[in-house]
């Protein structure tokens, strides 16, 4: 497969990511859909002016959301569209005023390196607040356009990196963003190795809350991986890098290969997919967090893709023996190749493992919980686990020992694995991409894949 991949166009971003057709239009609105999308009502944003999807966003501080994923192309050139969007972020960035980045911000040290430019700290000249400034070349203009639109569309969620302003000079666009001073999740993983179940559950809960929000807002990120999950100084996660993100209407399918090899969902390789690809990517991440290695590996791209499509994960040996059954249950649901049966972002959030580690009292989870398959557990439902957790939280006068609490919860959790109520799989949607899918790949894709961890 690798040899058939055309090289990525100059200026397109994310070299370790797979991107669809180089001639792909600016927004997902013009992507090939596998079937006609149902119209999606535009979500109300906090800023009432943000509902203006009319394209007349250039004046009066109107914040432009991304164009509706209606299947219709905007009648203007990407360049004009981008200028209008840039003007909408904040009045100071309007193209007509020709304000330069340097007039408002002082550029500082480099804090990150993207594939097509660097990210540097920048400090506001007025007030001294620090931000991150990402420089993107102008010959990737369409991609920048989409990234800006989607970041605006999603802005306001605490788990999303906020876009503050956009500037341009002759060669580049500069995206001034909220600074995430805690670095990347990937670096934390490299420093610390495997995460405890509790810590992994907190990461997954925070991540899936953001992913759920993106999906509700009609955005598929398409590149969920630890490089794109940033941390604040306080350790909270922020989802970044919307360069591959796409907007979808309800029920609309995407085509065109996009993502990062080790994290890409099998249906992406088949060329027709939905927002569930983000759940798969997060499932790969959870596997790495708990097990310490990527689930699907290979010495070449072909081998990795083959593994993604065919390898049956063995959750019963090696490091899995000391990982709870519930964690394994969740990973297997997130890495389910049957897309309609794959758990949704919302369902991940209510999975017993996530709820247990993130909502139950700390005292019950800090001990060495070892959930094995051998425990003969009573048949109890997830509702009862919830009640159990709540009773421990509220019953401060309880005379039960901590040991009894933990034992009860372990039993309950073990039992729950067979009782988890995940919604019934939806009927498989017809998926019939009419046009062959092109795939782009940068020259260093392979090396990035091999050095991912
Ligand atoms: N808001 C931010 N705060 C702090 N650091 C950031 C921020 N945005 C980006 N970075 C740093 O810059 C790096 C590159 O950023 P980003 O992923 O957005 O660029 P990119 O060109 O899209 O890269 P790629 O597509 O290869 O992931 C990040 O991995 C991170 O280390």
XYZ file of N, CA, C and O and ligand atoms in Angstrom, residues 13-14 111-115 119 132 134 161 177-180 184 227-228 230 241, ligand 1:
111
model
N -0.255 19.680 5.781
C 0.337 19.515 7.079
C 0.351 18.080 7.560
O -0.193 17.208 6.958
N 1.001 17.930 8.680
C 0.977 16.692 9.427
C 1.587 15.530 8.674
O 0.931 14.639 8.186
N 8.462 26.053 21.280
C 8.007 25.049 22.251
C 7.520 23.777 21.576
O 7.207 22.794 22.249
N 7.452 23.798 20.291
C 7.008 22.593 19.596
C 7.325 22.704 18.120
O 7.500 23.801 17.584
N 7.412 21.549 17.507
C 7.732 21.525 16.090
C 6.672 20.724 15.371
O 6.531 19.524 15.613
N 5.869 21.384 14.557
C 4.927 20.656 13.710
C 5.666 20.229 12.459
O 6.848 20.505 12.298
N 4.983 19.568 11.571
C 5.662 19.088 10.375
C 5.984 20.227 9.418
O 6.897 20.139 8.629
N 6.057 25.960 16.598
C 5.151 26.613 17.537
C 6.038 27.312 18.573
O 6.946 26.708 19.135
N 0.565 30.471 22.702
C 1.364 29.663 21.770
C 1.062 30.166 20.370
O -0.099 30.412 20.036
N 1.432 29.301 16.424
C 1.770 28.267 15.437
C 1.855 28.907 14.060
O 0.905 29.569 13.610
N -8.159 23.557 22.866
C -7.239 24.696 22.822
C -7.946 25.863 22.133
O -8.448 25.738 21.013
N -2.710 30.904 19.989
C -3.605 30.005 20.738
C -3.302 30.069 22.225
O -2.192 30.450 22.629
N -4.261 29.623 22.977
C -4.055 29.411 24.408
C -2.803 28.533 24.604
O -2.605 27.553 23.877
N -1.983 28.905 25.574
C -0.748 28.155 25.839
C -1.014 26.989 26.787
O -1.603 27.168 27.850
N -0.582 25.814 26.379
C -0.691 24.644 27.262
C 0.690 24.396 27.851
O 1.557 23.786 27.194
N 3.064 17.794 26.148
C 2.196 16.822 25.466
C 2.002 15.574 26.323
O 2.902 15.171 27.063
N 0.297 12.792 20.802
C 0.999 14.003 20.344
C 0.050 15.193 20.276
O 0.482 16.343 20.374
N -1.217 14.906 20.064
C -2.193 15.992 19.887
C -3.007 16.264 21.151
O -3.986 17.005 21.108
N -2.613 17.927 24.631
C -1.708 18.786 25.392
C -2.202 18.885 26.826
O -3.354 18.559 27.121
N -4.600 20.465 17.577
C -4.320 20.093 16.190
C -5.569 19.616 15.436
O -5.769 18.415 15.239
N -1.402 25.580 22.314
C -0.220 25.011 22.510
N 0.427 25.133 23.692
C 1.621 24.544 23.879
N 2.270 23.821 22.957
C 1.687 23.672 21.766
C 0.412 24.250 21.477
N 0.067 23.912 20.221
C 1.065 23.166 19.753
N 2.048 23.004 20.663
C 3.294 22.236 20.502
O 3.664 22.244 19.149
C 3.634 20.904 18.617
C 3.123 20.926 17.191
O 1.808 21.455 17.195
P 0.677 20.882 16.241
O 0.502 19.426 16.500
O -0.512 21.732 16.357
O 1.394 21.126 14.873
P 1.226 20.331 13.526
O 2.027 21.013 12.502
O -0.210 20.196 13.268
O 1.898 18.962 13.883
P 1.430 17.482 13.560
O 0.429 17.539 12.480
O 2.680 16.828 13.177
O 0.858 16.930 14.837
C 2.750 20.130 19.572
O 3.043 18.770 19.556
C 3.073 20.781 20.899
O 4.291 20.285 21.402
